[in-house]
PDB file of C-alpha atoms and ligand atoms in Angstrom:
ATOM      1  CA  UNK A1195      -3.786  -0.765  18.635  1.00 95.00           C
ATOM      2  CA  UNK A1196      -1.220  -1.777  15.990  1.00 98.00           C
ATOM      3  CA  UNK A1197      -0.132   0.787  12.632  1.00 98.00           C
ATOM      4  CA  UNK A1198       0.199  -0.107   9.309  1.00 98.00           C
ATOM      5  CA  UNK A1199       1.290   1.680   5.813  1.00 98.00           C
ATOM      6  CA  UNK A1200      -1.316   1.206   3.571  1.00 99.00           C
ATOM      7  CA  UNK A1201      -0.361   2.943  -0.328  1.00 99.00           C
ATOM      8  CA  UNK A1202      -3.288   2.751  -3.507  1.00 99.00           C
ATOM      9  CA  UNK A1203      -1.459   2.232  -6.117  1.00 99.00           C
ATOM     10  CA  UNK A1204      -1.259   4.670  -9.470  1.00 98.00           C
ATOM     11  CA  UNK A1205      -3.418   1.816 -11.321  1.00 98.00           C
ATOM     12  CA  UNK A1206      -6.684   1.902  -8.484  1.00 98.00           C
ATOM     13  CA  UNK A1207      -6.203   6.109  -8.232  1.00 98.00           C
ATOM     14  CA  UNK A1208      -6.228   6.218 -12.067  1.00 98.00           C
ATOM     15  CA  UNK A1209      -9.669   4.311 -11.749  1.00 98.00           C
ATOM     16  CA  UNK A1210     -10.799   6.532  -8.764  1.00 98.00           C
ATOM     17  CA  UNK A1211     -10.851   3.401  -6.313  1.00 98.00           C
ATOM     18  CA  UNK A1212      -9.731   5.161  -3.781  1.00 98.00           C
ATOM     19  CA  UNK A1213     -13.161   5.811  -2.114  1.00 98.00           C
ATOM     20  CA  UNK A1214     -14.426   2.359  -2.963  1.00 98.00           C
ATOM     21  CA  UNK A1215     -10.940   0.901  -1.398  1.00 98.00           C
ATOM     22  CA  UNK A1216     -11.227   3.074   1.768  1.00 98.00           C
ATOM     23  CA  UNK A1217     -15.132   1.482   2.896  1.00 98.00           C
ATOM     24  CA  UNK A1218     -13.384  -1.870   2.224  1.00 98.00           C
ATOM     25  CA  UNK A1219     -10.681  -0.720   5.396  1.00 98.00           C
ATOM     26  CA  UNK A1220     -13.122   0.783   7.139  1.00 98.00           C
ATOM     27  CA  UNK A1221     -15.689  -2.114   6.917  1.00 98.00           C
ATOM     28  CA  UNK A1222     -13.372  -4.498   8.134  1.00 98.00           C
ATOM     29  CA  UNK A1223     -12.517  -2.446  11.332  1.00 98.00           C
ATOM     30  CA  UNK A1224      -9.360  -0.661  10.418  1.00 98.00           C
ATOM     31  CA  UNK A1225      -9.481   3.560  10.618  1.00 98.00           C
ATOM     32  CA  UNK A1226      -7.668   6.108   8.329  1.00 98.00           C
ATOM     33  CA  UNK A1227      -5.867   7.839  11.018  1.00 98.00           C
ATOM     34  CA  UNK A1228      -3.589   9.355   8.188  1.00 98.00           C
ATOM     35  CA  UNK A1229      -3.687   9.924   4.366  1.00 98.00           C
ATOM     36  CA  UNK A1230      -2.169  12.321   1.550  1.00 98.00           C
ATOM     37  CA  UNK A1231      -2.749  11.787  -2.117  1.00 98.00           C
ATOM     38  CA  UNK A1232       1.194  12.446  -4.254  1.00 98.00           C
ATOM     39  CA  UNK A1233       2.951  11.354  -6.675  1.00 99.00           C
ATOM     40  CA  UNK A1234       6.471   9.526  -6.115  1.00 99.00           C
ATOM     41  CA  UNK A1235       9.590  11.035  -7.520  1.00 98.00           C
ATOM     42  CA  UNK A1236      11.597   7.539  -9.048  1.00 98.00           C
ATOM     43  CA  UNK A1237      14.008   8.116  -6.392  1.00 98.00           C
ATOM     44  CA  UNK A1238      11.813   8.734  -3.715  1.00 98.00           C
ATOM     45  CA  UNK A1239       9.702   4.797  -5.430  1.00 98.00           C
ATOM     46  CA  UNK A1240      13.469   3.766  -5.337  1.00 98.00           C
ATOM     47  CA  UNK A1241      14.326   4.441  -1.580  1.00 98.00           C
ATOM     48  CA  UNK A1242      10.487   3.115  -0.807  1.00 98.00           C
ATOM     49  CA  UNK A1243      11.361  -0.310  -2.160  1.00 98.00           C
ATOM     50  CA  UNK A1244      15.393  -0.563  -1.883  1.00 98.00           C
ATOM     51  CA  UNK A1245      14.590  -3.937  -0.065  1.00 97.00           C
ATOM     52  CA  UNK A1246      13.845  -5.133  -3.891  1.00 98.00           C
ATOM     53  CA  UNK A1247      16.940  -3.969  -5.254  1.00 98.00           C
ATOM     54  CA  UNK A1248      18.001  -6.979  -5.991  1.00 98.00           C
ATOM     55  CA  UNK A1249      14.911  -8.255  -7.801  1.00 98.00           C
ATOM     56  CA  UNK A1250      14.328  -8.116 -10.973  1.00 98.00           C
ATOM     57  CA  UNK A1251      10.874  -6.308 -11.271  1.00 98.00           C
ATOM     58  CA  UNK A1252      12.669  -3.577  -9.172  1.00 98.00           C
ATOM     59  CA  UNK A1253      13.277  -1.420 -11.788  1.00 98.00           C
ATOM     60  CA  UNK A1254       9.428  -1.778 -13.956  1.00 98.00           C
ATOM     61  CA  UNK A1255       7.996  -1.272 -10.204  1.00 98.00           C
ATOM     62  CA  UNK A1256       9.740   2.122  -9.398  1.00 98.00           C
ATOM     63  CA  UNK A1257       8.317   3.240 -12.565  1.00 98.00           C
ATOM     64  CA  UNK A1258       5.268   2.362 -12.222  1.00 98.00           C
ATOM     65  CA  UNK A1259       5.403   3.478  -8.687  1.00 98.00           C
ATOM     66  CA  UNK A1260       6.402   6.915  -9.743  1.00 98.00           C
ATOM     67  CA  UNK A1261       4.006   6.886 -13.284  1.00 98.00           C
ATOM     68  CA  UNK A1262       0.776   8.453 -11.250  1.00 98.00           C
ATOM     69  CA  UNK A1263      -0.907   9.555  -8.182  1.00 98.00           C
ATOM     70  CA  UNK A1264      -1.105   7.244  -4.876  1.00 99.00           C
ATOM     71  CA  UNK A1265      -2.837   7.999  -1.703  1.00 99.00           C
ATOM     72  CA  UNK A1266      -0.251   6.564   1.009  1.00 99.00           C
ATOM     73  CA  UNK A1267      -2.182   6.254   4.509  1.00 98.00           C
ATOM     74  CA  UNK A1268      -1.700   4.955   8.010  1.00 98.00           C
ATOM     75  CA  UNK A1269      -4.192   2.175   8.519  1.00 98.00           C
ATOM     76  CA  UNK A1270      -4.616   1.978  12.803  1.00 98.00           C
ATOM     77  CA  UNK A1271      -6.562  -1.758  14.457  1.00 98.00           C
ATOM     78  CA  UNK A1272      -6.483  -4.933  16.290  1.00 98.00           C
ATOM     79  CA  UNK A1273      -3.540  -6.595  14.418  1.00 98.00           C
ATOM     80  CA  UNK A1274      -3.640  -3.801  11.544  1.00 98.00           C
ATOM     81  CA  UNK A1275      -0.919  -5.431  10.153  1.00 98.00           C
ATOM     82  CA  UNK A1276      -2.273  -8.669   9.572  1.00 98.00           C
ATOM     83  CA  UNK A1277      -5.713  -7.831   8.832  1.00 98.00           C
ATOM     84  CA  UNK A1278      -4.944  -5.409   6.329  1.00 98.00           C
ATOM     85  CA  UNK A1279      -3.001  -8.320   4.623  1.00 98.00           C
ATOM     86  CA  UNK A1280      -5.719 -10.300   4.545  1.00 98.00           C
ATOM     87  CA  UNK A1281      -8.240  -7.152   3.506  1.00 98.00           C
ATOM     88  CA  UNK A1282      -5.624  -6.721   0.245  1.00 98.00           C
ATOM     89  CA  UNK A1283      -5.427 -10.621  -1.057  1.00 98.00           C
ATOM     90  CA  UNK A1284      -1.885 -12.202  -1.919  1.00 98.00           C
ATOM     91  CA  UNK A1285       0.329  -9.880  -3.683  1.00 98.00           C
ATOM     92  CA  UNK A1286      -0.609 -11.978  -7.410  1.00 98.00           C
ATOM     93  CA  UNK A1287      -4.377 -10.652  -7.733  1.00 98.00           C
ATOM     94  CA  UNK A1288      -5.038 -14.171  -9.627  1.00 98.00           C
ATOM     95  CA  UNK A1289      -4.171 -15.809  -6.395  1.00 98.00           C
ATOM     96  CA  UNK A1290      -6.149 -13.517  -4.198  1.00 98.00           C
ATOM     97  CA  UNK A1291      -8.967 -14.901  -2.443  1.00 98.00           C
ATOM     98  CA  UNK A1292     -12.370 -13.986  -3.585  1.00 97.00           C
ATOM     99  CA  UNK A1293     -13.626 -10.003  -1.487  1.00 98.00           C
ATOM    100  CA  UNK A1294      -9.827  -9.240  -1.070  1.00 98.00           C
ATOM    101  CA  UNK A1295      -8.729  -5.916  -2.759  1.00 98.00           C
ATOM    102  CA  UNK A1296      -6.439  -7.351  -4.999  1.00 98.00           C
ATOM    103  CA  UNK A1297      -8.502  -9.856  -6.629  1.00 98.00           C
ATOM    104  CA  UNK A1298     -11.441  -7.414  -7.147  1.00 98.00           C
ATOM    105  CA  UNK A1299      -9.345  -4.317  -8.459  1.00 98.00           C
ATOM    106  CA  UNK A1300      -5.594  -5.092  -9.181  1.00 98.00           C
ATOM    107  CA  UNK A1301      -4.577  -5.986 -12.578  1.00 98.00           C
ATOM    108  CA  UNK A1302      -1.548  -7.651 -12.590  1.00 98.00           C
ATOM    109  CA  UNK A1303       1.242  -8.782  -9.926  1.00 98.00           C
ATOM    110  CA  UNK A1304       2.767  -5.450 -10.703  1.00 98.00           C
ATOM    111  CA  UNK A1305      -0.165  -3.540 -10.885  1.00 98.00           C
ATOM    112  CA  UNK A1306      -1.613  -4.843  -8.067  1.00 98.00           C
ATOM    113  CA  UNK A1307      -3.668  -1.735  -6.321  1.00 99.00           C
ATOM    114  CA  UNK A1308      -2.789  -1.844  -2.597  1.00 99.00           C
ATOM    115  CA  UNK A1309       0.452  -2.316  -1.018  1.00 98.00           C
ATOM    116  CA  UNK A1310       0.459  -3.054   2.785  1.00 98.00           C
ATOM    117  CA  UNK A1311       3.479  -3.277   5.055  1.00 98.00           C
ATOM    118  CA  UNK A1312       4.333  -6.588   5.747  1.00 98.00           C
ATOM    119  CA  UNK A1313       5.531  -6.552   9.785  1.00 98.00           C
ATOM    120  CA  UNK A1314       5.218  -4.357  12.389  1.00 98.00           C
ATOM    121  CA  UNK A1315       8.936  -3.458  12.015  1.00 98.00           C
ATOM    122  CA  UNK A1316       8.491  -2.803   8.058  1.00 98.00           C
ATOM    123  CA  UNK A1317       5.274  -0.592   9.292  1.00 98.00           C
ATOM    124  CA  UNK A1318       7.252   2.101  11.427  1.00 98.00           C
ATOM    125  CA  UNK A1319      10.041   2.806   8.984  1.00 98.00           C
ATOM    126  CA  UNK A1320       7.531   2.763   6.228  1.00 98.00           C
ATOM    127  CA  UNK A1321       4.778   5.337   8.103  1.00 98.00           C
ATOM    128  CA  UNK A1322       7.804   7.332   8.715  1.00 98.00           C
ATOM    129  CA  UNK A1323       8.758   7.571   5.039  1.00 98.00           C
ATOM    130  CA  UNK A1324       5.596   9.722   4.627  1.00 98.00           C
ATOM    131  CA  UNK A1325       4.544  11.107   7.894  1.00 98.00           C
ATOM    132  CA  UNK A1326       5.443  12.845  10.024  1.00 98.00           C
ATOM    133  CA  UNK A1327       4.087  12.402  13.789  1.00 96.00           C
ATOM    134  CA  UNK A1328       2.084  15.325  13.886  1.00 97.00           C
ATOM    135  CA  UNK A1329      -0.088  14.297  10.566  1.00 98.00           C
ATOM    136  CA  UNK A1330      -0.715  10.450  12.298  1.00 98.00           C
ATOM    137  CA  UNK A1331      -3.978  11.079  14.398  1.00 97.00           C
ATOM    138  CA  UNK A1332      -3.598   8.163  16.988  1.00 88.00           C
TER     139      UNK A1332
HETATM  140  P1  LIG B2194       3.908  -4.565  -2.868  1.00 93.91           P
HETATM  141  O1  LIG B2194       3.101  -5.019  -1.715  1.00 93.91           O
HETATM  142  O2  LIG B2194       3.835  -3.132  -3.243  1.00 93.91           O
HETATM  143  O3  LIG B2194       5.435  -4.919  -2.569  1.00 93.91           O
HETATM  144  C1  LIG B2194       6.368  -5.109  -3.603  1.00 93.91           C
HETATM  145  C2  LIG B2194       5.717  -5.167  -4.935  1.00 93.91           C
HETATM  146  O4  LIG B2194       6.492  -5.755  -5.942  1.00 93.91           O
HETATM  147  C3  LIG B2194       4.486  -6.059  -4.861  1.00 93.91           C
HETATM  148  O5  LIG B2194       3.492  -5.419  -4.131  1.00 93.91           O
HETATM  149  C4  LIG B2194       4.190  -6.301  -6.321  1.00 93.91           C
HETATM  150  O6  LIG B2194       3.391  -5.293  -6.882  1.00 93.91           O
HETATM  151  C5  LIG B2194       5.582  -6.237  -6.899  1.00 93.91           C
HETATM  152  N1  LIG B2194       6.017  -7.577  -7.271  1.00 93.91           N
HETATM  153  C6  LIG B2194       6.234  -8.610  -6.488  1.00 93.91           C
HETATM  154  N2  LIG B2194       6.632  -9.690  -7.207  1.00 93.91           N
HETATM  155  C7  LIG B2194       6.662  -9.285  -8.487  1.00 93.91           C
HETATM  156  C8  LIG B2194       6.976  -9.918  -9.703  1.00 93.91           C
HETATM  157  N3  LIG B2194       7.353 -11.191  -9.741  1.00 93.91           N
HETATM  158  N4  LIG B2194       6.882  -9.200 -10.819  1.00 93.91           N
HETATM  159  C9  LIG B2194       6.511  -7.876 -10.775  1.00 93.91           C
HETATM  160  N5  LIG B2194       6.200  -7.228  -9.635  1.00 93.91           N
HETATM  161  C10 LIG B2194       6.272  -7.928  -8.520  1.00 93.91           C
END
């Protein structure tokens, strides 16, 4: 069984998606093994997404990241890193396929609902950014 960091964004909480985002995991074979609802410091959105320093939506990001609640979560299944991927839809919710998260409930490229770690290297350092092994029920 593979791990992945799944986070609902402060757009999708604000909208209380978070149930309605959940069944969409869980219906598509992936289980909650972790989950805590908080809000972001900017520095702690900041250290989350350093590997966008450089970028030029880092800054509008961090703020948003930080604006509101998110429920940050480790996602556990058969290529959980992939499938989650393809439960969220491409990160631009007007190119998301049809049924993914992102084209049913994000907003904007920015405000985009779900994030999802994006390899199984990404997924360890970014589970242990908010958990710590005793919370992860494997
Ligand atoms: P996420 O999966 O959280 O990873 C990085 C985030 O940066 C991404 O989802 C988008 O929400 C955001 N992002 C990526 N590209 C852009 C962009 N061109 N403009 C604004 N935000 C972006």
């Amino acid at each position: 069984m593979q791990k992945t960091l799944s986070i609902i964004k402060p757009d999708a909480t604000a909208r209380n998606l978070a149930g309605t985002i959940n069944s969409r995991f869980e219906q598509n074979g992936l289980r909650i093994i972790a989950q805590k609802r908080l809000q972001l410091t900017k520095a702690q959105a900041n250290k989350f997404y350093e590997v966008h320093k450089d970028k030029a939506f880092y800054d509008s990001l961090c703020e948003f990241m930080s604006s509101g609640q998110i429920v940050a979560q480790v996602l556990s299944g058969e290529d959980a890193v992939t499938k989650n991927r393809e439960i969220m839809g491409a990160t631009n919710p007007a190119n998301a396929e049809i049924g993914t998260i992102r084209r049913d409930f994000g907003e904007s490229i920015e405000h985009n609902a779900v994030h999802g770690s994006d390899s199984e290297e990404n997924a360890e350092t970014e589970i242990a950014f908010f958990f710590s092994g005793l919370e992860i029920m494997e």
